[in-house]
Coordinates of C-alpha atoms and ligand atoms in Angstrom, one line a residue:
M23 CA 60.1 79.2 138.3
H24 CA 62.5 80.7 135.7
V25 CA 65.8 81.4 137.4
D26 CA 65.7 85.0 136.5
D27 CA 62.0 85.7 137.5
D28 CA 63.5 87.7 140.4
L29 CA 65.6 89.8 138.0
P30 CA 63.5 91.3 135.3
G31 CA 66.3 93.7 134.3
D32 CA 64.4 97.0 134.9
Q33 CA 65.1 97.5 138.6
L34 CA 66.9 100.2 140.5
P35 CA 70.2 99.3 142.3
L36 CA 70.2 97.6 145.7
V37 CA 73.7 97.5 147.4
A38 CA 73.0 95.8 150.7
V39 CA 76.5 94.4 151.3
P40 CA 79.3 97.0 151.3
L41 CA 81.7 96.4 148.4
P42 CA 83.3 94.1 147.6
G43 CA 81.9 91.9 150.4
S44 CA 83.7 88.9 151.9
L45 CA 82.9 86.4 149.2
G46 CA 83.8 88.9 146.5
A47 CA 87.0 89.8 148.3
R48 CA 88.0 86.1 148.6
L49 CA 87.3 85.4 144.9
I50 CA 89.3 88.5 143.9
D51 CA 92.2 87.4 146.1
D52 CA 92.2 84.0 144.3
L53 CA 92.1 85.8 141.0
S54 CA 95.0 88.1 141.7
R55 CA 97.2 85.0 142.5
V56 CA 96.6 83.4 139.1
E57 CA 95.6 86.1 136.7
C58 CA 98.2 87.9 134.5
P59 CA 99.6 90.6 137.0
G60 CA 99.0 93.4 134.5
L61 CA 95.4 93.6 135.7
T62 CA 96.3 93.6 139.4
A63 CA 98.9 96.3 138.7
R64 CA 96.2 98.5 137.0
R65 CA 94.0 98.1 140.1
R66 CA 96.9 99.4 142.3
R67 CA 97.6 102.3 140.0
R68 CA 93.9 103.2 140.0
E69 CA 93.9 103.2 143.8
E70 CA 96.9 105.4 144.0
L71 CA 95.5 107.9 141.4
S72 CA 92.0 108.1 142.9
G73 CA 92.6 107.4 146.6
A74 CA 89.7 105.0 146.4
S75 CA 89.5 101.2 146.5
H76 CA 89.2 99.6 143.1
D77 CA 88.5 96.0 144.2
P78 CA 86.3 94.6 141.5
I79 CA 82.8 93.2 142.1
V80 CA 82.4 89.6 140.8
W81 CA 79.4 89.3 138.5
A82 CA 77.0 86.4 139.1
R83 CA 74.0 87.1 136.9
A84 CA 72.7 89.8 134.6
R85 CA 69.5 90.6 132.8
G86 CA 68.3 93.7 131.0
A87 CA 70.1 96.6 132.5
N88 CA 70.8 94.8 135.8
V89 CA 73.8 93.0 137.0
V90 CA 73.9 91.0 140.3
D91 CA 77.2 90.3 142.0
V92 CA 78.1 87.2 144.1
E93 CA 77.0 89.0 147.2
G94 CA 73.5 89.5 145.8
N95 CA 74.0 93.2 145.3
R96 CA 72.1 94.6 142.3
F97 CA 73.6 97.2 139.9
V98 CA 72.5 99.1 136.9
D99 CA 75.0 98.6 134.1
F100 CA 75.7 101.8 132.2
T101 CA 78.5 100.0 130.2
A102 CA 76.3 97.2 128.8
G103 CA 79.4 95.0 129.3
F104 CA 81.8 97.1 127.2
G105 CA 78.9 97.9 124.8
A106 CA 78.1 94.2 123.9
A107 CA 74.8 94.1 125.7
L108 CA 73.1 96.9 123.6
L109 CA 69.9 94.8 123.7
G110 CA 70.2 94.3 127.4
H111 CA 72.0 91.4 129.2
S112 CA 70.5 87.9 128.4
H113 CA 68.0 89.2 125.8
P114 CA 65.3 86.5 125.7
S115 CA 65.7 86.1 121.9
V116 CA 69.4 85.6 122.2
V117 CA 69.1 83.2 125.1
A118 CA 66.5 81.1 123.3
A119 CA 68.6 81.0 120.1
V120 CA 71.7 79.9 122.1
Q121 CA 69.6 77.3 124.0
R122 CA 68.2 75.9 120.8
Q123 CA 71.6 75.8 119.1
S124 CA 73.3 74.3 122.1
T125 CA 71.2 71.1 121.9
R126 CA 72.1 70.6 118.2
L127 CA 75.6 71.7 117.4
L128 CA 78.2 73.4 119.5
H129 CA 81.1 73.4 117.1
A130 CA 81.6 72.6 113.4
L131 CA 84.5 72.5 111.1
G132 CA 84.8 76.2 110.3
D133 CA 86.0 76.9 106.8
V134 CA 86.1 73.3 105.8
Y135 CA 82.7 71.9 106.8
P136 CA 80.6 74.9 108.1
S137 CA 77.4 75.0 110.0
E138 CA 74.0 76.3 108.9
P139 CA 74.0 79.2 111.4
K140 CA 77.4 80.3 110.0
I141 CA 76.1 80.4 106.4
A142 CA 72.9 82.2 107.5
L143 CA 74.8 84.8 109.4
E144 CA 77.2 85.6 106.5
R145 CA 74.2 85.9 104.2
R146 CA 72.4 88.2 106.6
L147 CA 75.5 90.4 107.1
A148 CA 76.1 90.7 103.4
E149 CA 72.6 91.9 103.0
L150 CA 73.2 94.7 105.5
A151 CA 76.2 96.0 103.7
P152 CA 75.8 99.1 101.5
W153 CA 77.5 97.3 98.6
P154 CA 77.7 93.7 97.3
A155 CA 79.8 92.3 100.1
R156 CA 81.9 89.4 101.3
V157 CA 82.2 88.5 105.0
I158 CA 85.0 87.3 107.2
L159 CA 83.8 86.4 110.7
G160 CA 85.9 86.7 113.8
L161 CA 85.5 86.2 117.6
S162 CA 86.5 89.7 118.8
G163 CA 86.6 93.2 117.4
A164 CA 90.3 92.9 117.1
D165 CA 89.9 89.8 115.0
A166 CA 87.7 91.6 112.5
V167 CA 90.2 94.5 112.4
E168 CA 93.0 92.1 111.6
A169 CA 90.8 90.7 108.7
A170 CA 90.3 94.3 107.5
L171 CA 94.0 95.2 107.6
K172 CA 94.9 92.0 105.8
T173 CA 92.3 92.6 103.1
A174 CA 93.6 96.1 102.5
A175 CA 97.2 94.8 102.2
L176 CA 96.2 92.0 99.8
A177 CA 94.0 94.3 97.6
T178 CA 96.3 97.3 97.4
K179 CA 99.7 95.5 97.9
K180 CA 100.6 98.5 100.0
P181 CA 101.8 98.0 103.6
G182 CA 101.2 101.4 105.1
V183 CA 98.2 102.4 107.2
V184 CA 96.9 105.8 108.3
A185 CA 95.3 105.7 111.7
F186 CA 94.4 108.4 114.2
V187 CA 95.7 109.6 117.5
G188 CA 93.1 108.5 120.1
G189 CA 91.7 105.7 117.9
Y190 CA 91.3 102.3 119.5
H191 CA 91.0 99.1 117.4
G192 CA 91.9 96.3 119.9
L193 CA 95.1 94.8 121.2
S194 CA 96.2 92.0 118.9
Y195 CA 99.3 92.8 116.9
G196 CA 97.8 94.2 113.8
A197 CA 95.1 96.1 115.7
V198 CA 97.3 97.5 118.4
G199 CA 99.7 98.7 115.7
V200 CA 97.0 101.0 114.4
S201 CA 95.6 102.0 117.8
G202 CA 96.7 105.5 118.6
Y203 CA 94.8 105.6 121.8
K204 CA 97.8 105.4 124.2
T205 CA 101.4 104.8 123.2
A206 CA 101.8 102.7 126.4
F207 CA 99.8 99.9 124.6
R208 CA 102.2 99.8 121.6
A209 CA 105.6 100.8 123.2
P210 CA 106.7 97.4 124.6
F211 CA 105.9 95.6 121.3
A212 CA 106.9 98.4 118.9
A213 CA 109.6 96.4 117.3
Q214 CA 107.1 93.7 116.3
L215 CA 104.4 96.1 114.9
N216 CA 103.9 97.4 111.4
A217 CA 106.4 100.2 111.1
K218 CA 104.5 101.8 108.3
V219 CA 101.6 103.2 110.3
V220 CA 101.2 106.9 110.3
F221 CA 99.1 108.5 113.1
A222 CA 97.2 111.6 112.0
P223 CA 95.5 113.9 114.6
F224 CA 91.8 113.3 115.0
P225 CA 89.9 116.6 114.8
S226 CA 87.7 117.5 117.7
V227 CA 84.2 118.6 117.0
L228 CA 84.2 120.6 120.2
A229 CA 87.1 122.9 119.5
P230 CA 86.9 126.2 121.4
S231 CA 85.7 128.1 118.3
P232 CA 84.3 127.3 114.8
D233 CA 87.5 128.6 113.3
E234 CA 89.6 126.3 115.4
A235 CA 87.3 123.4 114.5
E236 CA 87.9 124.1 110.8
Q237 CA 91.7 124.4 111.4
A238 CA 91.7 121.0 113.2
V239 CA 90.0 119.3 110.3
E240 CA 92.5 120.9 107.9
A241 CA 95.4 119.9 110.0
S242 CA 94.2 116.3 110.2
L243 CA 93.5 116.1 106.5
A244 CA 96.9 117.6 105.7
A245 CA 98.6 114.8 107.8
V246 CA 96.5 112.2 105.9
D247 CA 97.4 113.7 102.5
A248 CA 101.1 113.8 103.4
A249 CA 101.0 110.1 104.3
L250 CA 99.0 109.1 101.2
A251 CA 101.4 111.0 99.0
T252 CA 104.2 108.6 100.0
G253 CA 102.3 106.0 97.8
E254 CA 102.8 103.4 100.5
I255 CA 99.5 103.6 102.2
G256 CA 97.0 100.8 101.6
A257 CA 94.4 101.7 104.2
V258 CA 93.0 104.5 106.3
V259 CA 91.3 103.1 109.5
V260 CA 89.0 105.3 111.5
E261 CA 86.3 105.1 114.2
P262 CA 83.3 107.3 113.2
I263 CA 83.3 108.3 116.9
L264 CA 86.3 107.6 119.0
G265 CA 84.8 105.3 121.6
R266 CA 87.5 104.3 124.1
G267 CA 89.3 107.5 123.1
G268 CA 86.7 109.6 124.9
V269 CA 83.5 109.7 122.8
E270 CA 84.9 112.1 120.2
P271 CA 82.7 112.3 117.1
A272 CA 84.3 112.9 113.7
P273 CA 83.1 116.3 112.5
A274 CA 80.5 116.5 109.7
G275 CA 82.1 115.7 106.3
F276 CA 85.3 114.4 107.8
L277 CA 84.7 110.7 107.1
A278 CA 83.5 111.4 103.5
A279 CA 86.7 113.4 103.0
L280 CA 88.8 110.5 104.1
A281 CA 86.9 108.1 101.8
E282 CA 87.5 110.4 98.9
R283 CA 91.1 110.8 99.6
A284 CA 91.7 107.1 100.1
R285 CA 90.0 106.3 96.8
L286 CA 92.1 108.9 94.9
A287 CA 95.3 107.4 96.5
G288 CA 94.5 103.8 95.7
A289 CA 93.9 103.0 99.4
V290 CA 90.8 101.6 101.2
L291 CA 88.8 103.2 104.0
I292 CA 88.1 100.9 106.9
A293 CA 85.3 102.2 109.1
D294 CA 85.7 100.5 112.5
E295 CA 82.1 100.4 113.7
V296 CA 82.8 97.9 116.5
Y297 CA 81.4 100.5 119.1
T298 CA 79.3 102.8 116.9
G299 CA 77.7 100.2 114.7
L300 CA 74.4 98.2 114.8
G301 CA 72.3 101.0 116.3
R302 CA 74.2 102.3 119.3
T303 CA 74.5 105.7 117.8
G304 CA 71.0 105.7 116.3
R305 CA 71.7 104.2 112.9
L306 CA 72.9 100.8 111.8
F307 CA 76.2 102.3 110.5
R308 CA 77.3 105.6 111.8
S309 CA 79.7 106.1 108.8
I310 CA 76.9 105.7 106.3
A311 CA 74.7 108.1 108.3
Q312 CA 77.5 110.6 108.0
R313 CA 77.3 110.2 104.2
C314 CA 80.6 108.3 104.0
V315 CA 80.7 105.0 102.1
P316 CA 83.7 103.0 103.4
D317 CA 85.3 100.1 101.6
I318 CA 85.3 97.8 104.7
L319 CA 83.0 97.8 107.7
V320 CA 84.1 96.3 111.0
L321 CA 81.5 95.0 113.5
G322 CA 81.7 93.4 116.9
K323 CA 80.4 94.0 120.4
A324 CA 76.6 94.2 120.0
L325 CA 76.6 91.7 117.1
G326 CA 76.7 88.6 119.4
G327 CA 74.3 89.9 122.0
G328 CA 76.9 88.8 124.6
L329 CA 78.6 86.0 122.7
P330 CA 82.0 86.5 121.1
V331 CA 81.4 87.1 117.4
S332 CA 82.6 89.8 115.1
A333 CA 82.6 90.5 111.4
C334 CA 84.5 92.3 108.7
L335 CA 82.3 93.2 105.7
I336 CA 84.2 93.8 102.5
R337 CA 83.3 95.3 99.2
E338 CA 83.0 92.4 96.7
E339 CA 85.7 93.7 94.3
L340 CA 88.2 94.2 97.1
A341 CA 87.5 90.8 98.6
Q342 CA 88.4 89.1 95.3
A343 CA 92.1 89.7 96.3
W344 CA 91.7 86.8 98.8
G345 CA 90.8 84.5 95.9
A346 CA 94.3 84.7 94.4
P347 CA 97.1 84.1 96.8
D348 CA 98.3 80.5 96.9
R349 CA 94.7 79.2 96.8
E350 CA 95.0 78.7 100.5
A351 CA 92.5 79.8 103.1
L352 CA 94.9 82.4 104.5
H353 CA 92.7 83.6 107.3
T354 CA 90.8 81.3 109.5
S355 CA 90.8 79.7 112.9
T356 CA 89.4 76.8 114.8
F357 CA 86.4 78.6 116.3
L358 CA 85.7 81.1 113.5
G359 CA 82.0 80.9 112.6
N360 CA 81.3 79.0 115.8
P361 CA 77.6 77.9 115.6
L362 CA 76.6 79.2 119.0
G363 CA 78.0 82.7 118.3
C364 CA 76.4 82.7 114.9
A365 CA 73.0 81.7 116.2
A366 CA 73.3 84.4 118.9
A367 CA 74.2 87.0 116.2
L368 CA 71.3 86.0 114.0
A369 CA 68.9 86.5 116.9
S370 CA 70.5 89.8 117.8
L371 CA 70.4 91.1 114.3
D372 CA 66.7 90.2 114.1
V373 CA 66.1 92.5 117.1
L374 CA 68.7 95.2 116.2
T375 CA 67.2 95.8 112.7
R376 CA 63.6 96.2 113.8
P377 CA 62.2 99.8 113.5
E378 CA 61.0 99.6 117.1
T379 CA 64.5 99.0 118.2
A380 CA 65.7 102.2 116.5
D381 CA 62.8 104.0 118.1
Q382 CA 63.7 102.6 121.5
I383 CA 67.3 103.6 121.2
R384 CA 66.4 107.1 120.0
E385 CA 63.9 107.6 122.9
T386 CA 66.3 106.2 125.6
G387 CA 69.1 108.3 124.2
Q388 CA 67.0 111.4 124.1
R389 CA 65.8 110.9 127.7
L390 CA 69.4 110.3 128.9
E391 CA 70.6 113.4 127.1
S392 CA 67.9 115.7 128.3
T393 CA 68.1 114.5 131.9
L394 CA 71.9 114.6 132.2
T395 CA 72.1 118.0 130.3
E396 CA 69.7 119.5 132.8
A397 CA 71.4 118.1 135.8
L398 CA 75.0 118.8 134.8
R399 CA 74.3 122.5 133.9
D400 CA 75.6 123.6 137.3
H401 CA 79.2 124.4 136.6
R402 CA 80.2 123.6 140.2
L403 CA 79.8 119.9 139.4
G404 CA 82.9 120.2 137.2
V405 CA 81.6 118.6 133.9
P406 CA 82.7 121.2 131.4
R407 CA 81.9 119.1 128.3
T408 CA 79.3 116.5 127.4
T409 CA 79.0 114.5 124.1
F410 CA 75.8 112.6 123.3
A411 CA 75.4 110.2 120.4
R412 CA 72.3 108.3 121.4
L413 CA 73.6 105.5 123.7
L414 CA 77.3 106.5 123.4
V415 CA 77.9 109.3 125.9
G416 CA 81.0 111.0 127.1
L417 CA 81.2 113.3 130.2
T418 CA 84.5 115.1 130.5
L419 CA 85.4 115.8 134.1
E420 CA 87.5 118.4 135.6
G421 CA 90.1 117.0 137.9
G422 CA 91.7 114.5 135.5
S423 CA 91.8 110.8 135.6
G424 CA 92.1 110.6 139.4
R425 CA 88.7 112.2 139.9
A426 CA 87.2 110.2 137.0
L427 CA 88.2 107.0 138.8
A428 CA 86.9 108.3 142.1
V429 CA 83.6 109.0 140.5
M430 CA 83.6 105.5 138.8
R431 CA 84.0 104.0 142.3
S432 CA 81.6 106.2 144.0
M433 CA 79.0 105.3 141.3
L434 CA 79.7 101.6 141.9
E435 CA 79.1 102.0 145.6
R436 CA 75.7 103.7 144.7
G437 CA 74.9 100.7 142.4
Y438 CA 75.8 102.1 139.0
I439 CA 78.5 100.6 136.8
V440 CA 80.4 103.1 134.6
L441 CA 83.8 103.2 133.0
T442 CA 86.4 105.9 132.4
G443 CA 87.9 106.6 129.0
G444 CA 89.6 109.2 126.9
V445 CA 93.3 109.6 126.2
A446 CA 93.7 111.5 129.5
G447 CA 91.4 109.1 131.3
N448 CA 89.1 112.0 132.4
V449 CA 86.0 111.0 130.4
L450 CA 83.2 109.1 132.1
T451 CA 82.0 106.9 129.3
L452 CA 78.4 105.7 129.2
T453 CA 77.4 102.9 126.8
P454 CA 74.2 101.7 128.4
P455 CA 71.8 99.1 127.1
M456 CA 68.7 100.3 125.1
C457 CA 66.3 99.0 127.7
L458 CA 67.1 101.5 130.5
T459 CA 64.0 102.7 132.2
E460 CA 63.1 106.3 133.1
A461 CA 63.6 105.5 136.8
Q462 CA 67.0 104.0 136.1
I463 CA 68.0 107.1 134.2
D464 CA 66.7 109.4 137.0
G465 CA 68.4 107.2 139.7
F466 CA 71.7 107.3 137.8
T467 CA 71.5 111.1 137.4
H468 CA 70.9 111.6 141.2
A469 CA 73.8 109.3 142.0
L470 CA 76.1 111.0 139.5
V471 CA 75.3 114.5 140.9
A472 CA 76.0 113.2 144.4
S473 CA 79.3 111.5 143.2
L474 CA 80.4 114.7 141.5
H475 CA 79.7 116.7 144.6
A476 CA 81.6 114.2 146.7
T477 CA 84.7 114.4 144.5
R478 CA 84.6 118.1 143.8
V479 CA 87.9 119.8 142.9
P480 CA 88.5 122.5 145.5
Ligands
PLP12 C1 86.2 100.7 117.9 C2 86.8 99.5 118.5 N1 87.4 98.6 117.6 C3 87.9 97.4 118.1 C4 87.8 97.1 119.4 C5 88.4 95.8 119.8 O1 87.3 94.9 120.1 P1 87.7 93.7 121.1 O2 87.9 94.2 122.4 O3 86.4 92.8 121.0 O4 88.9 93.0 120.5 C6 87.1 97.9 120.3 C7 87.0 97.6 121.7 O5 86.7 98.3 122.6 C8 86.6 99.1 119.8 O6 86.0 100.0 120.6

């Protein structure tokens, strides 16, 4: 019997052992003694804010939309593991590719003596780009953002970057320096970060009135223009939809306006599509679907189908800047282009680029949107705002971050894994896998309504 025959991935939750269970509790206790205390501190803060336990569950297995913890409880994962399992956990094509590759070559010599899967993946990614492209691979989204920022600095010889309040690009030094998501992430390291980063406001599409929406775009572009006018800005970095920042889509025309402004000012536009890219929002690249052609595209999360691999796609002419300096390979690392990750990414891309996949994402996204819209219409539930971009969904809750965390916990106890996001922490963020079934969407919706009732603000 295949080990996962009892976990096809399309089942409803089954939480038989109350969370976290004795084995789970023991493991978490072990973890809290050895892991960086930052994570334990966050748990305590969450408990204080929400008045609910935030002891984690410990994952043991996952397939499709289902996750099973060490107690044998079964959940439905509406996060797809931070968005990485867009195809579903342990997609059979990805698993088969990893199994095949693991018997041949686990590790090669990166930029010196590469492996075949690395070469094939770079070729495949270059074909997907909207222009003749060069590729720099990475292991995380932040890695690919670093490659993008370095490319901009080399190509323009300008150190400054325009980024956006609420934008999230990862936590390595270059990436956190341009992440306007929360100042708390930058503050302790501020002295070590790029001092020439300017944060512009990100215009909300859901401003109270069309006039205010227009004013928000103007204010944002005015801030971008003022920064570009200094002549010091080499890059504008933007997410087509703020992901961690609360599922906030760029208004129509905004991304194209940024590309045009960057071009006129001799800067490059970096579209960070780590969350939005590769189909999650219905198209392979959200920026291009919004009629914006960026200079650099950053991909991660879904690319590896669960393995750590990311990519920075660069317009050919910009990438030439890497050819000059010192004739050294200025940007590489031991595991960059790791054969297992590359084999997984090739298998993922095969599925992600099929027309049937786009259809499935559209259908699942539509079903989720119509079911949730109908259920959340009742204003007593305290969900004043919803944002749907296929499989990237934000539900803004009344009651602030404390209530959002209480809903997150209540949903977990009912067998549904969700995360909170947004600058104020009050957005329930759903990034499910594309293989959600109708029954899973209905079950989720019932559980959500019950959790919202249970946590109602008086
Ligand atoms: C838009 C965006 N860029 C970059 C990153 C960083 O990716 P990673 O966590 O893999 O470093 C994230 C992570 O959530 C992201 O959402």
